[in-house]
CSV table of C-alpha atoms and ligand atoms in Angstrom, one decimal:
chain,number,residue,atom,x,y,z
A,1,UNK,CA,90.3,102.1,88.1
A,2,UNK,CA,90.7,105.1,85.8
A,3,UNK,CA,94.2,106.2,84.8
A,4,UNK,CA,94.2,110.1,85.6
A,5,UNK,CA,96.3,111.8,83.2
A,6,UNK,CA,96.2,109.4,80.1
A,7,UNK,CA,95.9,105.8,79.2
A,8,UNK,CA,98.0,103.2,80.9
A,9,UNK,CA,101.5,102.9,78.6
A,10,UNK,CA,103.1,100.0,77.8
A,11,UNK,CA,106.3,98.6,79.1
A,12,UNK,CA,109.0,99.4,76.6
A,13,UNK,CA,112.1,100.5,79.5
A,14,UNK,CA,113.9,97.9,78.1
A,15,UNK,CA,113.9,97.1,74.6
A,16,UNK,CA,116.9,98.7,73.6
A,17,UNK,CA,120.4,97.7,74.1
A,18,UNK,CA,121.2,97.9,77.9
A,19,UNK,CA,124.6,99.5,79.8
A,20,UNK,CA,126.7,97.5,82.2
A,21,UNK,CA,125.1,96.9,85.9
A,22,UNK,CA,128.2,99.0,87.1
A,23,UNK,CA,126.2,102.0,85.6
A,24,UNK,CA,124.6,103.7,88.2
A,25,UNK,CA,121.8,105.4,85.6
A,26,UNK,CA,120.6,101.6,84.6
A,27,UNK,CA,119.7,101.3,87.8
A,28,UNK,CA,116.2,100.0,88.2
A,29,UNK,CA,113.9,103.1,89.9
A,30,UNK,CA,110.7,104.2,90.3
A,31,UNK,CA,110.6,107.5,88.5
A,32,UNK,CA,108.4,109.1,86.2
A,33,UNK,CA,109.5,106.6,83.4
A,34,UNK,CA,108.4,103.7,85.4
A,35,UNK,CA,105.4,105.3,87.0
A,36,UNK,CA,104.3,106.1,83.0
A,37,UNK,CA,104.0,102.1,82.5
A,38,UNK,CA,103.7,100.4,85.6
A,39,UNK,CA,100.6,99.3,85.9
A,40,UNK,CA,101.3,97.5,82.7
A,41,UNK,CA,104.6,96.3,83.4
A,42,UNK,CA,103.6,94.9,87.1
A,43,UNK,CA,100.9,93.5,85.5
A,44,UNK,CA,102.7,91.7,82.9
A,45,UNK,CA,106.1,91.0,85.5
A,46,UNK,CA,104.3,89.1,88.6
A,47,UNK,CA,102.9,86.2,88.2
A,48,UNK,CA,99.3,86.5,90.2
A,49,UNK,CA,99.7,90.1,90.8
A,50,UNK,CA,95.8,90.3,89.9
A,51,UNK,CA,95.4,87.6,92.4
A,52,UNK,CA,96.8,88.3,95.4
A,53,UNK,CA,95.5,92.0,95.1
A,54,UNK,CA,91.4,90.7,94.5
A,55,UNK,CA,92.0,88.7,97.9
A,56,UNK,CA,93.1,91.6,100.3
A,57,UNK,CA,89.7,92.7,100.3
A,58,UNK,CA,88.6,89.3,101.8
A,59,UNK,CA,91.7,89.0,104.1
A,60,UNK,CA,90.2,92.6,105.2
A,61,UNK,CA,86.2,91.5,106.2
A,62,UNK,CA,87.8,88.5,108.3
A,63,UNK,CA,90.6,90.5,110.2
A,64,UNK,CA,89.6,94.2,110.0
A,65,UNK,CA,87.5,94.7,113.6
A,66,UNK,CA,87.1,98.8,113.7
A,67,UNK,CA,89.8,98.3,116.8
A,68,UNK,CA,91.4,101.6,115.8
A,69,UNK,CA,89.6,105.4,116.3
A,70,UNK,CA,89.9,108.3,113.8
A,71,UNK,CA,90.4,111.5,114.3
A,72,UNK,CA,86.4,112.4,115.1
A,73,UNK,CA,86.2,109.6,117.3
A,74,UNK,CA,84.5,107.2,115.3
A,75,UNK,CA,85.5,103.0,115.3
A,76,UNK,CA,87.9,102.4,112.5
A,77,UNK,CA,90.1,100.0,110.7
A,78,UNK,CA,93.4,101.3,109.8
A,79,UNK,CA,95.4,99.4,107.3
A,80,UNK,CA,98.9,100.3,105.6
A,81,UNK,CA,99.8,99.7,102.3
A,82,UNK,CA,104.0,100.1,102.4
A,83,UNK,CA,105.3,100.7,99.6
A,84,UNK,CA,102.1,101.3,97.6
A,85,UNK,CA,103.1,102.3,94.5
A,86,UNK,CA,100.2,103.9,92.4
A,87,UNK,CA,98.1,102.5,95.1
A,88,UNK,CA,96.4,99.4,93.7
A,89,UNK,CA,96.1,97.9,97.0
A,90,UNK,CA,94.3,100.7,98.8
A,91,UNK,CA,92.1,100.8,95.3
A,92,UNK,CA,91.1,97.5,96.0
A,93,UNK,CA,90.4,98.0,99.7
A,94,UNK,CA,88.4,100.9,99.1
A,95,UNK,CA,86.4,99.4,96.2
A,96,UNK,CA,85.4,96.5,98.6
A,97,UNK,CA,84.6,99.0,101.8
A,98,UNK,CA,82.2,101.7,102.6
A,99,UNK,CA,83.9,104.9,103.2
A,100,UNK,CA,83.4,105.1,106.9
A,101,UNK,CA,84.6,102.3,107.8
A,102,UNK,CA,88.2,102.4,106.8
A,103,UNK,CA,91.1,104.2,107.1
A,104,UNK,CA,94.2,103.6,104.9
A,105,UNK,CA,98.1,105.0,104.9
A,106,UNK,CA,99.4,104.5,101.6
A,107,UNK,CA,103.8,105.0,101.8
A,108,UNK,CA,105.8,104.8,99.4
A,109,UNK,CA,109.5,106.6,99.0
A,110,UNK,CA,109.0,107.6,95.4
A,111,UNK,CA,107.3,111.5,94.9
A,112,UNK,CA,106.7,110.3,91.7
A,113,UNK,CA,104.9,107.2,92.8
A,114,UNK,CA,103.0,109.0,95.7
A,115,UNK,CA,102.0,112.0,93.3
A,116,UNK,CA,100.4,110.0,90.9
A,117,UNK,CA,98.9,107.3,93.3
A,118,UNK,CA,97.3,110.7,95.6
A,119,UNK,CA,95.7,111.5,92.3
A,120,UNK,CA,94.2,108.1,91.6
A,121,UNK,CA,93.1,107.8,94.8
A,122,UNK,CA,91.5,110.9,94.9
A,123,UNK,CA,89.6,110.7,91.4
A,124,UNK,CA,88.3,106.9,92.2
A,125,UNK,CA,87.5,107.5,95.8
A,126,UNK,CA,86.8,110.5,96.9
A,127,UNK,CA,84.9,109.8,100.2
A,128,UNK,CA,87.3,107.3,101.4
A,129,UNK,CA,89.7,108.3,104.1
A,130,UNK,CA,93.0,107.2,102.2
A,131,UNK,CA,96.4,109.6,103.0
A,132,UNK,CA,98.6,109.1,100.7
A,133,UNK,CA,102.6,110.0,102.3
A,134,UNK,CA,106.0,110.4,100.9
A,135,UNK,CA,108.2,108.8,102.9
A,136,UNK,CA,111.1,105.8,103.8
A,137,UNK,CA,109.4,102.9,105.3
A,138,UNK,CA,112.1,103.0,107.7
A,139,UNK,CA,111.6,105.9,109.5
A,140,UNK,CA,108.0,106.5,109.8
A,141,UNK,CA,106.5,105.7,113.4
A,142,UNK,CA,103.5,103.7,112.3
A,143,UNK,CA,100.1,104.1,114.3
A,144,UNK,CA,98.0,101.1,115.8
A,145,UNK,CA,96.3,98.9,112.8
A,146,UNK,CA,94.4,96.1,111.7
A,147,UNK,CA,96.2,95.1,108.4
A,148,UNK,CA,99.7,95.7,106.7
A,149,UNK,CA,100.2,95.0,103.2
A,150,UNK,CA,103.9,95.3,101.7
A,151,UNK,CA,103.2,93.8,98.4
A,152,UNK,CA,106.3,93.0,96.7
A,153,UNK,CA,108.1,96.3,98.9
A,154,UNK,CA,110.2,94.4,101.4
A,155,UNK,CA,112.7,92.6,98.5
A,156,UNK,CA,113.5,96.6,97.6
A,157,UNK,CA,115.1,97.7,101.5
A,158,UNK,CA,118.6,96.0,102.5
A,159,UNK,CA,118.5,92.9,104.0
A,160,UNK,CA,120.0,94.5,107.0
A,161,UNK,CA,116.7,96.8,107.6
A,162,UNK,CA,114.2,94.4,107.4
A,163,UNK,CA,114.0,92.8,110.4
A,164,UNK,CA,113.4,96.4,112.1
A,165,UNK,CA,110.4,96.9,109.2
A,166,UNK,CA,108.5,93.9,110.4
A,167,UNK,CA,109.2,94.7,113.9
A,168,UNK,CA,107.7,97.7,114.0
A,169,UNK,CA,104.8,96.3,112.6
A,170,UNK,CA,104.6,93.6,114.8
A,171,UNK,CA,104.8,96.0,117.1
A,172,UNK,CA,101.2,97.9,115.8
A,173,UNK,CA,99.0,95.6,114.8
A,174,UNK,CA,96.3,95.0,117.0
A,175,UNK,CA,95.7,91.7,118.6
A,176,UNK,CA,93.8,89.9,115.6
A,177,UNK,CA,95.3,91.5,112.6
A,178,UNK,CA,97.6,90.4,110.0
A,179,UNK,CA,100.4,91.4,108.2
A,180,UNK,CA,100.4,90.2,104.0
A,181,UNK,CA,104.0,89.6,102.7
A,182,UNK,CA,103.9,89.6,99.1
A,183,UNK,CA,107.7,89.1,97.6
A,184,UNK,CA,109.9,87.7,94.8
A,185,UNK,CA,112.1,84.9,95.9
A,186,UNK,CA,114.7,82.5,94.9
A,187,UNK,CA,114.5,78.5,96.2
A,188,UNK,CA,117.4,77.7,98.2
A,189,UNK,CA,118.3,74.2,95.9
A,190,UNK,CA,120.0,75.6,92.7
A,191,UNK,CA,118.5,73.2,90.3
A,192,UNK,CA,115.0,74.4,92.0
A,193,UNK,CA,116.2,77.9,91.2
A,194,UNK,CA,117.1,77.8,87.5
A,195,UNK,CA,113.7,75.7,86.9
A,196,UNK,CA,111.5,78.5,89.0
A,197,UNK,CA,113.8,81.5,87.0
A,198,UNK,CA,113.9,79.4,83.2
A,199,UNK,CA,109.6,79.6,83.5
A,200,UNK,CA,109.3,83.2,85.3
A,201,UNK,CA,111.4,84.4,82.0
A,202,UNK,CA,109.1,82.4,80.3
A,203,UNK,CA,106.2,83.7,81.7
A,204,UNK,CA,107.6,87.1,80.7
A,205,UNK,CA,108.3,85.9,77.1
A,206,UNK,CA,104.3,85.1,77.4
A,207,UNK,CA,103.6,88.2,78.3
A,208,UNK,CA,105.2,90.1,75.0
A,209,UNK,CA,108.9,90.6,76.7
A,210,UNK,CA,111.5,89.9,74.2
A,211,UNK,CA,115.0,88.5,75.4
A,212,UNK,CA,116.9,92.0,75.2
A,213,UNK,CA,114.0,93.6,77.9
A,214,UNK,CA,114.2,90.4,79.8
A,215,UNK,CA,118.0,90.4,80.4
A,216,UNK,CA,118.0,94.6,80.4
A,217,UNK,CA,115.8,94.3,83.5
A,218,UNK,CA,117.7,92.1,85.3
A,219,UNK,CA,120.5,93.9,84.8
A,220,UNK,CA,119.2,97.2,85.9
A,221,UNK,CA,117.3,94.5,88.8
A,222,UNK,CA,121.2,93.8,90.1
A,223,UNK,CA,121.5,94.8,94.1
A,224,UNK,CA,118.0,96.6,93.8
A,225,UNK,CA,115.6,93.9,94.3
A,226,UNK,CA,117.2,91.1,96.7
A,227,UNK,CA,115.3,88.2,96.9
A,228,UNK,CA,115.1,85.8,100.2
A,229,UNK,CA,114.1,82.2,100.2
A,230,UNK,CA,110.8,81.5,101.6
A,231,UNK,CA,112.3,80.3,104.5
A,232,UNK,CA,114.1,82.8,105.3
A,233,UNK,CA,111.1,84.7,105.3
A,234,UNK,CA,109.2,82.3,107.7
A,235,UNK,CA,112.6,82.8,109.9
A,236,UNK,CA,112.6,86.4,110.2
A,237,UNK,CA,108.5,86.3,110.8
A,238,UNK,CA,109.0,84.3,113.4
A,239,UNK,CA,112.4,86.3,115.0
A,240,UNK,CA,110.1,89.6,115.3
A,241,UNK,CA,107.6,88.0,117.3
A,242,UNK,CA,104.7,86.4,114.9
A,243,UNK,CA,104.2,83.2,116.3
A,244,UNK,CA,101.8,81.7,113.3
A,245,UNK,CA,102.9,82.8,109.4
A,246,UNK,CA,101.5,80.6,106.4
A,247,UNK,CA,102.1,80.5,102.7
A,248,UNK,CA,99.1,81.5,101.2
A,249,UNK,CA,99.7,81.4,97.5
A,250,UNK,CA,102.4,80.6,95.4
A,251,UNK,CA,103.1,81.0,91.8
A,252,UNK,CA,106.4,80.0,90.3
A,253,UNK,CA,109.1,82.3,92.1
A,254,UNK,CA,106.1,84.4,93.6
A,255,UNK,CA,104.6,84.0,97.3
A,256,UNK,CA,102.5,85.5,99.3
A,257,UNK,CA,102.6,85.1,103.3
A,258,UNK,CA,99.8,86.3,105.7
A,259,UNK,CA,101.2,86.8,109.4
A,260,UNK,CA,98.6,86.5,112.2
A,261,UNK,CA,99.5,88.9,115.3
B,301,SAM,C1,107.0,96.7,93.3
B,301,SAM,S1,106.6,98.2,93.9
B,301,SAM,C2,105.2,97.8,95.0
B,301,SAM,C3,103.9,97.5,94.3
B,301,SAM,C4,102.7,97.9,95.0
B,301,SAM,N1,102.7,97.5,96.4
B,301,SAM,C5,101.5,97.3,94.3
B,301,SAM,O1,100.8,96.5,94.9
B,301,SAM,O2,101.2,97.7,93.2
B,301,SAM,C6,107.8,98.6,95.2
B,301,SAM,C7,107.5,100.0,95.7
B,301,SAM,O3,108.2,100.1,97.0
B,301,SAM,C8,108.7,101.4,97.1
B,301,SAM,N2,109.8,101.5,98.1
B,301,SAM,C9,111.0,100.9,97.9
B,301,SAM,N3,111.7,101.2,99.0
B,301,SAM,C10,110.9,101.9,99.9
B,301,SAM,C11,111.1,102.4,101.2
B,301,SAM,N4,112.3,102.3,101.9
B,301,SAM,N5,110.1,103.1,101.7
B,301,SAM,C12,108.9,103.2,101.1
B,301,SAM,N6,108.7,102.7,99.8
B,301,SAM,C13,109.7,102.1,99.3
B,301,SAM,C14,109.1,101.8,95.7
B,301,SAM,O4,109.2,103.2,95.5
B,301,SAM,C15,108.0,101.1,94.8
B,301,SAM,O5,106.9,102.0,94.6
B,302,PRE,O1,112.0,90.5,88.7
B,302,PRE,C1,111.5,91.1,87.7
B,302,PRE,O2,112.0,91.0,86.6
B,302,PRE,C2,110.3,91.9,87.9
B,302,PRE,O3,109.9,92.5,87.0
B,302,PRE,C3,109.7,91.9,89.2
B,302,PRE,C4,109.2,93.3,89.7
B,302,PRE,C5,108.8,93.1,91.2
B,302,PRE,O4,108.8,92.1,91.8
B,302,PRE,O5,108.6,94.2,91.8
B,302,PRE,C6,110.3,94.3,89.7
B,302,PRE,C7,110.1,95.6,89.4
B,302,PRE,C8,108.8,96.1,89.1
B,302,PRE,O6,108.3,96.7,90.2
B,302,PRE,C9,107.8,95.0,88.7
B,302,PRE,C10,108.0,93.7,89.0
């Protein structure tokens, strides 16, 4: 994928001294300042980011049956990417598909994010049929589809408005499709916890983080990305309706479910 406007920067939001969480401007957010570096800092935050991306394409041949019609009539899959980000899902999909054969609905709340993703998009695949939309998960009326993706979107919406996320999904997907849950958690065991959290920061320290970005970004992380146990996860999969939900791929605090419909 090409970057449009310049090389991809490197993640350096938090190497100076941090403010309180109380601060409302150390918020975590996805503006232009994190849109400038994200690839890089997604790249080196989530463990098997890389991963999980290089196998939607695969998910996609098995579960992706044309069930849906565009606009002109012709046989279609439709898949979502919520809460896409600069896109690297619907990159992926589209790199892996002829044009005519999908359709994809990147969503995402964040102009910033959208603006630069519709660009990328654009550039990399112009053929494709990929809209790229402004707007709150929680209010767009979602069309019938083959495939969701809400990779690592879901930890960022209160944990009261999730379960009516993943209904209305359940509620599209076509008999045959999947829905693929990509989140940050925490293990429900406290010991299991600080062992998973010690090697994620460690992981980070890997990757070239130093101990005042580490502890800035959790900071700014505070009520703005709320993890749930993975069962918790399997729970609400299975209160919306999906009757089968398995763990895919794991990697330390990281998981990935798919959710058959
Ligand atoms: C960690 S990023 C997702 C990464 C992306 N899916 C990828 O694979 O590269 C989380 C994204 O969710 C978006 N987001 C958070 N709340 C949202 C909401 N209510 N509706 C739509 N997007 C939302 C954020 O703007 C952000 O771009
Ligand atoms: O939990 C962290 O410290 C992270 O950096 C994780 C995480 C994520 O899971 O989305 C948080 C924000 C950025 O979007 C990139 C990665």
């Amino acid at each position: 994928m090409s970057q449009s406007k310049s090389a991809i920067k490197h993640d350096t939001l938090f190497d100076k001294p941090f403010t309180t969480p109380l601060d409302k401007a150390a918020r975590f957010s996805f503006d232009e300042q994190v849109v400038a570096c994200f690839p890089d800092m997604i790249r080196r935050s989530v463990p098997g980011y890389g991963q999980v991306l290089a196998m939607l394409p695969i998910f996609a041949r098995r579960h992706c049956k044309y069930r849906q019609q565009d606009d002109n009539g012709q046989r279609v899959s439709r898949i979502y990417d919520l809460g896409c980000s600069l896109g690297a899902a619907s990159m992926t999909l589209a790199g892996e598909f002829e044009a005519q054969d999908l359709q994809i609905k990147a969503i995402d709340i964040s102009p910033a994010m959208t603006t630069e993703a519709s660009t990328l998009l654009s550039e990399n695949y112009p053929e494709h049929d990929i809209e790229v939309i402004t707007a709150d998960i929680r209010d767009v009326k979602l069309e019938p589809c083959d495939m969701v993706i809400l990779n690592l979107t879901l930890q960022f919406l209160p944990a009261a408005d999730r379960v009516a996320v993943l209904e209305n999904i359940y509620n599209v997907l076509s008999e045959g499709g999947i829905l693929v849950l990509t989140e940050k958690t925490h293990a429900f065991d406290e010991q299991y916890d600080a062992w998973l959290v010690e090697r994620y920061y460690d992981f980070k320290r890997a990757n070239g983080y130093t101990e005042m970005e580490i502890s800035g970004k959790r900071n700014a992380l505070e009520n703005v990305l709320i993890t749930d146990t993975l069962d918790e996860h399997h729970a609400r999969l299975s209160d919306v309706g999906f009757e089968r939900h398995l763990t895919w791929f794991q990697f330390l605090n990281f998981v990935s479910v798919v959710a058959f419909k």
